[in-house]
C-alpha positions as a printed Julia matrix, in Angstrom:
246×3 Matrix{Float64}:
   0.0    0.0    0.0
   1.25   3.5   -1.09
   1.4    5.12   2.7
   1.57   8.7    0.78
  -2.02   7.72  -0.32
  -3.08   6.53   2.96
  -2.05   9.76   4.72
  -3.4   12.04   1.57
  -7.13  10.08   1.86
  -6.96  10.34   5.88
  -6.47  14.19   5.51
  -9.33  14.28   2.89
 -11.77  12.28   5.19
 -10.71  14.49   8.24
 -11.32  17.71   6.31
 -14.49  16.33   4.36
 -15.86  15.31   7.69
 -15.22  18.55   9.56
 -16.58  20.42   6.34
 -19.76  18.31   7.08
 -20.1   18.93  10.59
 -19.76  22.52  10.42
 -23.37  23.87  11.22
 -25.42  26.4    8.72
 -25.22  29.93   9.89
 -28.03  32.45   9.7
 -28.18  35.99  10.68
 -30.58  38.17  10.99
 -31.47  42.34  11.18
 -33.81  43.18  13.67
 -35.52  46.16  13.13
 -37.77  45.74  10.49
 -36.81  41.9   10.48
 -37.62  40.01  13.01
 -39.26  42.37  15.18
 -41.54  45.32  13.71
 -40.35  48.13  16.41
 -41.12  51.18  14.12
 -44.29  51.8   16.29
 -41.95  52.45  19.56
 -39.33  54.0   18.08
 -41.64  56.48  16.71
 -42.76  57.26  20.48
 -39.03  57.66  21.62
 -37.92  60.02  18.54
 -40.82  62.38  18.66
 -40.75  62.49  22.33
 -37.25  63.92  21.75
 -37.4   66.25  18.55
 -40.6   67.48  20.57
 -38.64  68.49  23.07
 -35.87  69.95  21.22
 -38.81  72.0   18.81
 -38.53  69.94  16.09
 -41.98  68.56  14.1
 -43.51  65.07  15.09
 -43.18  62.12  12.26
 -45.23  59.52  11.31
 -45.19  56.11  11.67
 -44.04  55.68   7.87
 -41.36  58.5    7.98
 -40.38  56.28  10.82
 -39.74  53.24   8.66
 -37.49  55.73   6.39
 -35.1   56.66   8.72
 -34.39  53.23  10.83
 -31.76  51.19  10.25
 -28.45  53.07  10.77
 -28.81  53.7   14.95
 -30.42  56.04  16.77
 -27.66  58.71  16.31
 -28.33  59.0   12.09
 -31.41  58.57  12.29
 -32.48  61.8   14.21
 -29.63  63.6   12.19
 -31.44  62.41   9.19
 -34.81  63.22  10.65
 -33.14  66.78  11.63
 -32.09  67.47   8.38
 -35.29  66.63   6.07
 -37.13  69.02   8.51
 -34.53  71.86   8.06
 -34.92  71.16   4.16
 -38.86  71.94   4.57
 -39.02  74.44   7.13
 -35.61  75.94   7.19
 -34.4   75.14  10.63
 -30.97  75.39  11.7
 -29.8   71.56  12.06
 -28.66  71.13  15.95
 -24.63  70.82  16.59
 -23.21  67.42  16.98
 -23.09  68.44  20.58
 -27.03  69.07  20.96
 -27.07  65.84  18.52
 -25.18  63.27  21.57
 -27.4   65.1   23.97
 -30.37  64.11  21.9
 -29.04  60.94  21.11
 -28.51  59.79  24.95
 -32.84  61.07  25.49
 -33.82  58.9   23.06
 -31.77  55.89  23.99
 -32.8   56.79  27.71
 -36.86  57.2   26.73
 -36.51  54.11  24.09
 -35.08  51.95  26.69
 -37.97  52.38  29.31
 -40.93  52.05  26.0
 -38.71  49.3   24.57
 -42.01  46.6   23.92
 -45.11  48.94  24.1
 -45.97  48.21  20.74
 -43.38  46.3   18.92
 -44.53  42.69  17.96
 -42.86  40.25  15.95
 -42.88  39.42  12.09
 -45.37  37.01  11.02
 -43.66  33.66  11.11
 -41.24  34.47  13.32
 -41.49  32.07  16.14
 -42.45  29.12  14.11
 -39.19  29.8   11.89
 -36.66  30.15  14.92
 -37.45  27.13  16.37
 -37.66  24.77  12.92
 -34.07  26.74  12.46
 -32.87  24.9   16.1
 -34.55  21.7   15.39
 -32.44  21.62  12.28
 -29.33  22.55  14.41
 -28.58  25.96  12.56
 -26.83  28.36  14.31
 -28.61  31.99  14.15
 -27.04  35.15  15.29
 -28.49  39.0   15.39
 -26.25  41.78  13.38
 -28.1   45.03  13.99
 -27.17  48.51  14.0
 -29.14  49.05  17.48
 -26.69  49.02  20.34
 -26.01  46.27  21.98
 -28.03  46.44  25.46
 -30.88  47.83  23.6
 -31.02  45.12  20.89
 -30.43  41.81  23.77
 -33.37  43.73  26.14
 -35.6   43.99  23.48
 -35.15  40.21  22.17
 -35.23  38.82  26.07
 -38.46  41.26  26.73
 -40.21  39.46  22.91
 -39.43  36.41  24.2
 -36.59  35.11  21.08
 -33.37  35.64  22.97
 -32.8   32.39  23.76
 -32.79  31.33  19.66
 -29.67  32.92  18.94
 -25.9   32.18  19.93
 -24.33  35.74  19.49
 -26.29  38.89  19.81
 -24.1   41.92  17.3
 -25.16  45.33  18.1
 -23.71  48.58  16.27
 -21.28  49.46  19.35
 -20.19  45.87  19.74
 -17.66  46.38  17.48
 -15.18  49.05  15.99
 -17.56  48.84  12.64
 -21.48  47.76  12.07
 -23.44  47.34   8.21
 -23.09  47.78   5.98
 -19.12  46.7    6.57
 -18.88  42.81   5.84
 -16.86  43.02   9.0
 -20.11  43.09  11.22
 -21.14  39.64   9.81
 -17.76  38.07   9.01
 -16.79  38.62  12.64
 -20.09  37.01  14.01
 -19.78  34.04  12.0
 -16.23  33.64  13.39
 -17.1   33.7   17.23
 -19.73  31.45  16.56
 -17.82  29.5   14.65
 -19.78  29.1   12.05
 -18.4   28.97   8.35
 -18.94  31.97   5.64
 -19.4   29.37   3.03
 -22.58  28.25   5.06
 -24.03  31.19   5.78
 -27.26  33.45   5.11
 -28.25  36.9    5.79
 -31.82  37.87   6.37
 -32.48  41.8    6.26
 -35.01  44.51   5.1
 -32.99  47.51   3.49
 -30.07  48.01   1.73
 -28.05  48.38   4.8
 -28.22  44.67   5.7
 -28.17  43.72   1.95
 -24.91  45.99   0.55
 -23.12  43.91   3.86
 -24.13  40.99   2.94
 -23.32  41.32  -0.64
 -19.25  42.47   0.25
 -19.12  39.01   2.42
 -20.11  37.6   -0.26
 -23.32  35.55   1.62
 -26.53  35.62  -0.3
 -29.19  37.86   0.99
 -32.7   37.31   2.03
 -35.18  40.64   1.22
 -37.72  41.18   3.89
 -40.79  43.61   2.64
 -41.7   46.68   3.85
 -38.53  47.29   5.06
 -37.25  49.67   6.75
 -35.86  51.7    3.99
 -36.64  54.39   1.89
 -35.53  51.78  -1.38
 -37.89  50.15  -3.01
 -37.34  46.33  -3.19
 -36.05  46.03  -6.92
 -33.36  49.1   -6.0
 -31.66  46.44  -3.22
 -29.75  43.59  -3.96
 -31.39  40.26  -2.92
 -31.45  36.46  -4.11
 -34.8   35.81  -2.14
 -37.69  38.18  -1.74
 -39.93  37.37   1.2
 -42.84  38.64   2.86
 -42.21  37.31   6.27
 -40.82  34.14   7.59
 -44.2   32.02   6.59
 -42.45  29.46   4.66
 -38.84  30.97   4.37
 -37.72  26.88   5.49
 -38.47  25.83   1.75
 -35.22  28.69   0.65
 -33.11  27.61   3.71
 -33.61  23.85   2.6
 -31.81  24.63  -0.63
 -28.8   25.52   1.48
 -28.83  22.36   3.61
């Protein structure tokens, strides 16, 4: 027996087999994903830009400006108001102050009227019973994002919680979902990102991980402007895509 071939195949079963064994990864957004929290962070940015004497938005305005932290979003809110009504924009200084009321308000309003996306529940746990490791990559910070999932009851899904400040970079750099694969040790070549706007899909794209769309996003894109391979209403039935990947 050629020993150089018995040592070559043993490699090649130990890799194929560890190639095998490594679990599917999916991660998910959560704003506008798996939780619909538009409703509450509505409450916690017009209790603020009321306070500072900016206008009140609505609940689709909302839905607009989620999806990069609290921080850009009321600098974005800010600054479509100013267009309109030709208000001085606050100083990044007001901003942080502003910032730090929301995050304070948001924080004690967290679940008043947030609920879950259709599906969601259902999903999470076929996802476990299939042994697939799922992990949150959100541009919420941290504490906010692990209260909010513990107070919905879908904390206990998911292996690694990524908000925006637990790293030095969040979505749409790759880095925010290549990292989380690698501390749960999952494998970029398995993996799936599930999303609503073209901040979740643009970092999914530069890993190089294809990209479930959620509708009615929170984005002011309309789905055929954001780069997807699936386009999904909820997670009703979103097993029959992951199968593919199995």
């Amino acid at each position: 027996i050629n020993i150089n071939f018995v040592i070559t195949h043993k490699i090649f079963l130990n890799n194929t087999y560890y190639i095998m064994s490594q679990k599917f990864t999916i991660l998910f957004d959560l704003d506008g994903t798996l939780v619909n929290t538009a409703p509450d962070l509505m409450r916690a940015h017009n209790h603020v830009m009321k306070k500072y004497g900016f206008e009140e938005r609505k609940l689709a305005d909302i839905k607009k400006l989620a999806g990069r932290g609290s921080r850009v979003m009321l600098k974005k809110s800010m600054h479509e108001i100013s267009e309109l009504s030709g208000k001085n924009i606050k100083t990044d200084e007001v901003v942080d102050k502003m910032t730090k009321e929301f995050v304070d308000f948001y924080s004690k309003n967290i679940i008043g009227e947030s609920t879950l996306k259709n599906g969601t529940i259902n999903f999470l746990s076929w996802c476990k019973k299939n042994s697939i490791s799922m992990a949150v990559c959100t541009n919420k910070q941290e504490n906010l994002s692990i209260d909010l999932l513990k107070k919905i009851k879908i904390y206990d899904f998911f292996d690694y919680v990524a908000g925006g400040n637990t790293f030095n970079h969040n979505k749409p750099d790759p880095k925010h979902l290549t990292d989380t694969i690698e501390i749960i040790g999952g494998d970029i070549n398995k993996s799936l990102m599930i999303g609503d706007s073209e901040t979740d899909s643009n970092a999914a794209k530069a890993a190089n991980i294809p990209f479930v769309l959620i509708e009615d996003g929170y984005t002011e894109k309309k789905t055929n402007e954001i780069y997807h391979n699936y386009l999904v209403k909820d997670f009703i039935g979103l097993e029959k895509i992951i199968k593919k990947y199995l």
